[in-house]
Short mmCIF file of C-alpha atoms in Angstrom, two decimals:
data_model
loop_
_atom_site.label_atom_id
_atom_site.label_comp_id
_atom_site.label_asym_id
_atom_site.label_seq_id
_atom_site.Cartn_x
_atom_site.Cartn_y
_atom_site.Cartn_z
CA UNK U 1 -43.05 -62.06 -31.36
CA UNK U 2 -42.34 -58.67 -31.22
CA UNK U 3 -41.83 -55.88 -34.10
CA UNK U 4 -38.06 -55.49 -32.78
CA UNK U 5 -37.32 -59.18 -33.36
CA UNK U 6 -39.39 -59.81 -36.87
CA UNK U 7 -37.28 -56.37 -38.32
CA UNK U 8 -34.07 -58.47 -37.14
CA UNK U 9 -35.07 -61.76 -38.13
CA UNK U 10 -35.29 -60.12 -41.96
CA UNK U 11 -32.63 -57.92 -41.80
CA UNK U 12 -31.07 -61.40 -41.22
CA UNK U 13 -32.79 -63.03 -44.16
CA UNK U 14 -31.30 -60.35 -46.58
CA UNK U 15 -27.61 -60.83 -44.99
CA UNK U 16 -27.67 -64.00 -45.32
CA UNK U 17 -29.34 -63.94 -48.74
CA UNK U 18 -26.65 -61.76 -49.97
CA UNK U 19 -23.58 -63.64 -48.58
CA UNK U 20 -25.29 -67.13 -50.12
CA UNK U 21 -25.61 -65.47 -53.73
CA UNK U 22 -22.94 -63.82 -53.96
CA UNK U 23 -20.94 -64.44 -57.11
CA UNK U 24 -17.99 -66.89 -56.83
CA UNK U 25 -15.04 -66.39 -59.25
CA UNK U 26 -12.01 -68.87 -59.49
CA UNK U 27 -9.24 -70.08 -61.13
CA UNK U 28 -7.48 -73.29 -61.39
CA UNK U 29 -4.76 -74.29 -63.43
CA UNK U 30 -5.70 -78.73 -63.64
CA UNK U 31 -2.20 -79.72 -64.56
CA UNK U 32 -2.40 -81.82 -67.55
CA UNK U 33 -5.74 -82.00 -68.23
CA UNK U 34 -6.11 -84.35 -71.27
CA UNK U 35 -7.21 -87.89 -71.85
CA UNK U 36 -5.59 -89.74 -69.61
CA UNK U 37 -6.60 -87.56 -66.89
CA UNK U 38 -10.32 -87.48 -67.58
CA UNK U 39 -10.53 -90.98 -68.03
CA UNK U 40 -9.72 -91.22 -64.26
CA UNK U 41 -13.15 -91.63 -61.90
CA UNK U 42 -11.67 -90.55 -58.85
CA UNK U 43 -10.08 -87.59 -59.94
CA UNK U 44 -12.74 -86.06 -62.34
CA UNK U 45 -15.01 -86.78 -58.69
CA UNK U 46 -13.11 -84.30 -57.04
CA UNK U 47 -12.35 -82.26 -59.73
CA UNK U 48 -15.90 -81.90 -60.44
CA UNK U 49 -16.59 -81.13 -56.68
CA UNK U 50 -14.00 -78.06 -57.12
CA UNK U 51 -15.62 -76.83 -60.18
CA UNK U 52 -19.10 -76.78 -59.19
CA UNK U 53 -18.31 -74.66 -56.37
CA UNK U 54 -17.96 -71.54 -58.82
CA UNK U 55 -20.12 -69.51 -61.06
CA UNK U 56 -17.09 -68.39 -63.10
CA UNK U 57 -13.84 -70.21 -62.87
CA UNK U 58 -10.66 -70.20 -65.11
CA UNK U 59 -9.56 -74.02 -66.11
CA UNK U 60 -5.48 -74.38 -67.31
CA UNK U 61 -3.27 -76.18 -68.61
CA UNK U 62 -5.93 -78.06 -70.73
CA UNK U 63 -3.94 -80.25 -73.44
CA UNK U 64 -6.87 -82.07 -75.05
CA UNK U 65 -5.57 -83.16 -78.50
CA UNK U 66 -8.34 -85.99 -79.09
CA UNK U 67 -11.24 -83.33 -77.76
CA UNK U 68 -12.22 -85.77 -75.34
CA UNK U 69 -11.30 -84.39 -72.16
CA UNK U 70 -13.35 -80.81 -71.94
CA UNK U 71 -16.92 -83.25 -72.71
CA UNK U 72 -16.16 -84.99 -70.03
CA UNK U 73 -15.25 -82.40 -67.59
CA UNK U 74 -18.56 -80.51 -68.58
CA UNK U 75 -20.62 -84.00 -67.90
CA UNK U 76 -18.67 -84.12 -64.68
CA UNK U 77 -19.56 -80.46 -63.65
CA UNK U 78 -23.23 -80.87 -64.91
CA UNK U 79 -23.81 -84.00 -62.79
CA UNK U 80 -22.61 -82.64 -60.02
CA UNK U 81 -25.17 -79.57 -60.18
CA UNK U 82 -29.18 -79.18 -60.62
CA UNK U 83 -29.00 -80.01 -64.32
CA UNK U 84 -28.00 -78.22 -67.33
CA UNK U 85 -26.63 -75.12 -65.73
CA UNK U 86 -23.52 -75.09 -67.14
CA UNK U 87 -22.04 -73.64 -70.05
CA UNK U 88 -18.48 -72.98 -71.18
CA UNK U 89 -16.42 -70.86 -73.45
CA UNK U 90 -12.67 -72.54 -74.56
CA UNK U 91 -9.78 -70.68 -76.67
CA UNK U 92 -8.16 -72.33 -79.27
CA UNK U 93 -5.37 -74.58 -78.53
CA UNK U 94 -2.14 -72.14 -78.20
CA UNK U 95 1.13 -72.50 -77.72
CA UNK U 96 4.46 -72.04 -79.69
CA UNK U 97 5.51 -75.38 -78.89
CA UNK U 98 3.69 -79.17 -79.63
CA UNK U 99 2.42 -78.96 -76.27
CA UNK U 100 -0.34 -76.90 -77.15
CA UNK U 101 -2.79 -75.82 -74.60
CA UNK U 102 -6.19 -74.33 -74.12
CA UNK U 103 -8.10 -72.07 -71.61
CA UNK U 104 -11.72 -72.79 -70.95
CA UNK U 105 -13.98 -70.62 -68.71
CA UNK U 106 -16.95 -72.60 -66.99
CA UNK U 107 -19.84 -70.54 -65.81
CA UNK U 108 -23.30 -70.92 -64.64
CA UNK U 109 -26.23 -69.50 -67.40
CA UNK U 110 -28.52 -70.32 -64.77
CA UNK U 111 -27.60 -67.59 -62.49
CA UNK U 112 -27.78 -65.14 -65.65
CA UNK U 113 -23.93 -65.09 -66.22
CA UNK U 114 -23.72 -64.77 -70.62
CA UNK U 115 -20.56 -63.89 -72.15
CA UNK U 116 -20.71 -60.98 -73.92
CA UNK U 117 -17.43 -61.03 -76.00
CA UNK U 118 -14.04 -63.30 -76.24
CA UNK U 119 -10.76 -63.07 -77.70
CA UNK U 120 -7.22 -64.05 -77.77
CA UNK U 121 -4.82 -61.10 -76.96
CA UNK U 122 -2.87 -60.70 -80.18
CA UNK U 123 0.68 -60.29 -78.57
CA UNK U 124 2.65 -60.34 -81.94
CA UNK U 125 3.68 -62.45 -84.60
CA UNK U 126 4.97 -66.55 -83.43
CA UNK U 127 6.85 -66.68 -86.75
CA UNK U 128 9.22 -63.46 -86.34
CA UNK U 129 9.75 -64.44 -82.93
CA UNK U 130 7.83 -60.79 -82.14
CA UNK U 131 5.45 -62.25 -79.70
CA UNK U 132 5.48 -61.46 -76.03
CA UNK U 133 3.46 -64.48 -74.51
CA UNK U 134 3.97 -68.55 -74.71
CA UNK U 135 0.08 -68.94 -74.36
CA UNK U 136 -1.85 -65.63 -75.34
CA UNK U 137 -4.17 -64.38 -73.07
CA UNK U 138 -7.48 -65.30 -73.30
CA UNK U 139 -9.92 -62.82 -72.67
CA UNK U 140 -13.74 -62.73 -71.99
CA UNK U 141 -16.18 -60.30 -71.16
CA UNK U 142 -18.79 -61.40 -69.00
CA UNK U 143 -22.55 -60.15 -68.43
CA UNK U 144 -23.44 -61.18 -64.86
CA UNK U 145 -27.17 -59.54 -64.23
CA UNK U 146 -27.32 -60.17 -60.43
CA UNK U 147 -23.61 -59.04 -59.76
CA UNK U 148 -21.86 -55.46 -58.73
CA UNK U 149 -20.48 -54.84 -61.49
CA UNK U 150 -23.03 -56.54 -64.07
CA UNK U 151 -20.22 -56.44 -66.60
CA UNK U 152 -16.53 -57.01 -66.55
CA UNK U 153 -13.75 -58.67 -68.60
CA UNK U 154 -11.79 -61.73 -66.91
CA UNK U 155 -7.83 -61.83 -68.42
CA UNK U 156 -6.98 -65.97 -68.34
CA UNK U 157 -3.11 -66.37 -68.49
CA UNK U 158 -1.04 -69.36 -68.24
CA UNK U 159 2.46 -67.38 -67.42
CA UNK U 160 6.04 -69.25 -69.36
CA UNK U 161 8.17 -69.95 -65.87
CA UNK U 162 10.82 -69.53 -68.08
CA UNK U 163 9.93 -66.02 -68.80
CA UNK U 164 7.72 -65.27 -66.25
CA UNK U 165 9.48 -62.06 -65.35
CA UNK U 166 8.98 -60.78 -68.84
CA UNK U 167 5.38 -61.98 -69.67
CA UNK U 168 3.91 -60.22 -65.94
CA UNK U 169 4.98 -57.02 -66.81
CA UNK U 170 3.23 -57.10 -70.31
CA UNK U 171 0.19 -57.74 -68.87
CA UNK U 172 0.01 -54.06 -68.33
CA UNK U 173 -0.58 -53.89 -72.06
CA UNK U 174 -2.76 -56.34 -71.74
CA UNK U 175 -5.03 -54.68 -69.15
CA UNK U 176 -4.90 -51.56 -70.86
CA UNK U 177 -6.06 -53.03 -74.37
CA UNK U 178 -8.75 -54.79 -72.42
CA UNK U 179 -9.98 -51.85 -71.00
CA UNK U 180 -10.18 -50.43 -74.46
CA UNK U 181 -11.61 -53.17 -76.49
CA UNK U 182 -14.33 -54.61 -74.31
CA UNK U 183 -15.31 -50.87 -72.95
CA UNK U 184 -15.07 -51.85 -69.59
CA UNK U 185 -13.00 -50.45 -66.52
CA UNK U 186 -13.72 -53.75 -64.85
CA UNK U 187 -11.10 -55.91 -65.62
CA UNK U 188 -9.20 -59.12 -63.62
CA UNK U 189 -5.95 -61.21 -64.63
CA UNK U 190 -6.11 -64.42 -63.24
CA UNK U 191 -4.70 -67.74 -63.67
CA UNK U 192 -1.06 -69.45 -63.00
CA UNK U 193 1.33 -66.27 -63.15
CA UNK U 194 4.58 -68.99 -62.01
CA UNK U 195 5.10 -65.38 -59.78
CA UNK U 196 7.08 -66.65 -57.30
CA UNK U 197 9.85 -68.76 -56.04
CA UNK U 198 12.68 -69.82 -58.76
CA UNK U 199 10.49 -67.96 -61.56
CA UNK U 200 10.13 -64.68 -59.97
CA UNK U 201 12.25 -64.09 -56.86
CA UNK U 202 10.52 -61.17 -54.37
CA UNK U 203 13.09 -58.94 -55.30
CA UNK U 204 12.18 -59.29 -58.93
CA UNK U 205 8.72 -58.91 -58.02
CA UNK U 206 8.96 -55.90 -56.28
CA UNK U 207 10.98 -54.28 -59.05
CA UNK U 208 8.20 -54.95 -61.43
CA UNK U 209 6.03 -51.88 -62.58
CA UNK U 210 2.80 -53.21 -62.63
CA UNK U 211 3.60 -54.18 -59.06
CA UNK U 212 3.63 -50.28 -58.68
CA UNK U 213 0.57 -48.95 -60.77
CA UNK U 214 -1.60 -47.58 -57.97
CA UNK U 215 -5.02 -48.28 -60.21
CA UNK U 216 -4.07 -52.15 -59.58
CA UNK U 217 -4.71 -54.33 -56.53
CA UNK U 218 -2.96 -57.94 -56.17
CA UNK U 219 -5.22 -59.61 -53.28
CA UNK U 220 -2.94 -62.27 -53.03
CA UNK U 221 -0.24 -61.99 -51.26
CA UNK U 222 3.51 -62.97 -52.06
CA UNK U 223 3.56 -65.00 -48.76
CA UNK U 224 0.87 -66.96 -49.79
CA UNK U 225 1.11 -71.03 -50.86
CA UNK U 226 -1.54 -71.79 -54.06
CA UNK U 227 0.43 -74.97 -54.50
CA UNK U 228 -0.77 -78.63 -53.59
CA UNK U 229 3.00 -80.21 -53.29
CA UNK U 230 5.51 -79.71 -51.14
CA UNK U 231 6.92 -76.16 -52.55
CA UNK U 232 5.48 -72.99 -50.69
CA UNK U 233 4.72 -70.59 -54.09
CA UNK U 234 2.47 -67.65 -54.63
CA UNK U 235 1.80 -68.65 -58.44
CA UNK U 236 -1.59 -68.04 -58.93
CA UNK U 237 -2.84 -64.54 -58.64
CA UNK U 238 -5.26 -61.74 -59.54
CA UNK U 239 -4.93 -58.54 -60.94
CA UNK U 240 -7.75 -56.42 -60.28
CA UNK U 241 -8.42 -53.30 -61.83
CA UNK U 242 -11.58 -50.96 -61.70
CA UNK U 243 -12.87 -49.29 -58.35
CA UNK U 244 -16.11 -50.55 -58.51
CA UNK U 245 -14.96 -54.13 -58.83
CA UNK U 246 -12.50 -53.71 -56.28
CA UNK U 247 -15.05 -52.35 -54.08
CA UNK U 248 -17.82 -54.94 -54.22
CA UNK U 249 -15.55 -57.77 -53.34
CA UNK U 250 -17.07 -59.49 -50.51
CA UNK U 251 -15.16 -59.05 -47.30
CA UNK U 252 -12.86 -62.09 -46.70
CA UNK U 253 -13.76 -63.74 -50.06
CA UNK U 254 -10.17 -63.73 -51.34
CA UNK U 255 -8.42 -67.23 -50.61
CA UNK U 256 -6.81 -70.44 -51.80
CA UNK U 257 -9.33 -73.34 -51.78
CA UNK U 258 -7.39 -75.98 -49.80
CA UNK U 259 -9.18 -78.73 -51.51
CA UNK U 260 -7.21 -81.73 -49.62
CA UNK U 261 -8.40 -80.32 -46.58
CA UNK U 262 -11.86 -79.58 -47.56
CA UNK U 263 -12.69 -83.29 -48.90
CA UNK U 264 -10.59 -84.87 -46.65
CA UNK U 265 -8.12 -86.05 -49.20
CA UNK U 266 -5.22 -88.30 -49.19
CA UNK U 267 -2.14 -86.53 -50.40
CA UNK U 268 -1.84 -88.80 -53.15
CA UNK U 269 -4.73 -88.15 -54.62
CA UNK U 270 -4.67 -84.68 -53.99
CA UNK U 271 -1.73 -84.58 -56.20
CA UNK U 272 -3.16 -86.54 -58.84
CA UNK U 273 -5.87 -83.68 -59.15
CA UNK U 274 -3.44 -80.93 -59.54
CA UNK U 275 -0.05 -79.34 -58.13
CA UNK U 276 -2.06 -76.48 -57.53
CA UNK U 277 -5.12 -75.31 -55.36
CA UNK U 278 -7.66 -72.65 -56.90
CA UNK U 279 -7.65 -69.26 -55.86
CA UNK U 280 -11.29 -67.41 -55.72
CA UNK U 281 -12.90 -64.38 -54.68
CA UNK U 282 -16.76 -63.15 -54.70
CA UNK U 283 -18.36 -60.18 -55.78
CA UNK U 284 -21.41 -59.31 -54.04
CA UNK U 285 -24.74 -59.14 -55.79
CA UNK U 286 -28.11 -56.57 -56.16
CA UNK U 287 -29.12 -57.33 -52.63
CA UNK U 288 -25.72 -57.65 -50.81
CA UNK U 289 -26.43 -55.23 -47.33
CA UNK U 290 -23.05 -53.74 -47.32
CA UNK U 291 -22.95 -53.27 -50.94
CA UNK U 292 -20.02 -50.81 -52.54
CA UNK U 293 -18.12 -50.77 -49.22
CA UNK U 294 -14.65 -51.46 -50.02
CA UNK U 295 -12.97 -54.65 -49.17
CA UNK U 296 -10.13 -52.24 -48.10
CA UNK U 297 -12.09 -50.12 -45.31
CA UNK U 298 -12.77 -53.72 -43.79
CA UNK U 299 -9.18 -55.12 -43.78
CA UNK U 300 -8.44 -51.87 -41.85
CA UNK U 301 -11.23 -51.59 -39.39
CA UNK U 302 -10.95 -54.57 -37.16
CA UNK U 303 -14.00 -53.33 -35.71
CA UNK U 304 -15.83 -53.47 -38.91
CA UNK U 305 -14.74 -57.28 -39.11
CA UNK U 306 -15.56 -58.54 -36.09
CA UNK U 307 -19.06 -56.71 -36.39
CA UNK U 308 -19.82 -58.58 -39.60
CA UNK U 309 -18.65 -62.10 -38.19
CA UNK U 310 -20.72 -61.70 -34.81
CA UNK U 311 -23.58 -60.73 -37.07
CA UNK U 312 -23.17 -63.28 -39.35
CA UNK U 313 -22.60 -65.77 -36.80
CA UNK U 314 -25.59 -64.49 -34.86
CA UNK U 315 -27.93 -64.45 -37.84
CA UNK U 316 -27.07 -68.02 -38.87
CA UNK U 317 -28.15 -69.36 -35.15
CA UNK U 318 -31.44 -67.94 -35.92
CA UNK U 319 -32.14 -70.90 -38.94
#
């Protein structure tokens, strides 16, 4: 074998090493996650399928008055992994309402992911009717030692519909107290925003000002579906702000995770799951090869795309 070959062969190895580790972030809004739900086999399967697949998600929508549900969803998770790699980090339940809900964050210690600090925004006072959100956000800096950046702080928000308009465009205050409190420039919203269809038309959206901030980048688009039903609605979203964050996400990453079509599902129990797909993203890690090249560079350079698919494809017929 000659020298040529071997110095391809590992340039492969490290490609592919850093496309395999690279850090998966999602968010998933369960629908109703309580009792009932989790006492149901065939949904906490797939459910714990989804979950498993990340190494930070967002979980919504949890209403889990009898504290039975989240055990069982972290049993589910576990069992579907290489042991106790788990670990997760859940708000109090919130809500002005007797629906009160909860955000939960799963994430994998294993892969040295530790949170680092937590908190529910304060957003005002639920009594004098001064408060700007139905369900604060819930926010959580994470330490992730093999990631680019190590350290960031993830924004969960379960947007009102009913005021959906409103509670987006205070999430600018949110970002910016974020930024200030967990001394951090790397910071993400993500979870259900309702930003679309009846909630938030596209002409509403496009009047918004934090549509308009040039230091933040929404990856998903307005054209895009995150639901599982029969609507066609851009809800789910991220807010990304921070250069280097923005910079290190892995080429492609961003997407809905059609999870009917990935198991194979029937469309009834795909809707028993949720009425929503996750969205996700990865950041690349320490030994990524085209580390800090900007996710933006690549949408424009077609070149630059169909260099790192040929590659990729090429180095994966090598195994």
């Amino acid at each position: 074998m000659s020298s040529k070959v071997v110095q391809y062969i590992l340039l492969c190895a490290v490609f592919l090493y850093g496309v395999v580790n690279a850090l998966k972030i999602g968010s998933f809004n369960i629908q109703i996650f309580g009792d009932s739900k989790s006492k149901k086999p065939e949904v906490m399967e797939i459910i714990g399928k989804i979950l498993v697949r990340y190494d930070i998600v967002l979980i919504m929508e949890i209403r889990d008055s009898k504290k039975k549900a989240i055990p069982r969803l972290l049993e589910t998770v576990q069992s579907h992994s290489e042991g106790d790699v788990f670990d997760m980090i859940i708000s109090e339940r919130i809500g002005r309402t007797n629906s009160k809900e909860q955000y939960a964050f799963l994430y994998r210690k294993d892969r040295g992911i530790e949170v680092v600090d937590s908190f529910l925004y304060e957003d005002g006072s639920e009594v004098d009717k001064t408060d700007q959100f139905e369900r604060e956000p819930f926010v959580v800096k994470f330490k992730a030692s093999n990631a680019v950046p190590d350290v960031f702080s993830l924004i969960g928000i379960h947007v009102d519909p009913d005021i959906a308009v409103q509670e987006i465009s205070a999430l600018e205050d949110v970002i910016d107290y974020t930024m200030g409190r967990t001394n951090t420039a790397n910071v993400v919203v993500l979870g259900d925003l309702n930003a679309d269809c009846s909630y938030v038309s596209k002409s509403k959206m496009k009047k918004l000002a934090i549509r308009h901030r040039s230091d933040l980048y929404w990856p998903i688009g307005d054209d895009v579906d995150t639901t599982s039903g029969n609507s066609d609605c851009a809800y789910d979203r991220f807010i990304i702000r921070g250069k280097e964050f923005i910079k290190n996400i892995v080429e492609d990453s961003v997407q809905v995770f059609d999870y009917q079509k990935h198991f194979d599902l029937s469309r009834e129990l795909t809707l028993k799951v949720s009425d929503h797909y996750p969205i996700e993203l990865e950041l690349q890690n320490l030994n990524s090869p085209s580390l800090g090249t900007s996710i933006v560079s690549h949408r424009l350079s077609v070149t630059g795309i169909f260099f790192t698919s040929v590659f990729a494809a090429r180095c994966l017929s090598l195994f």
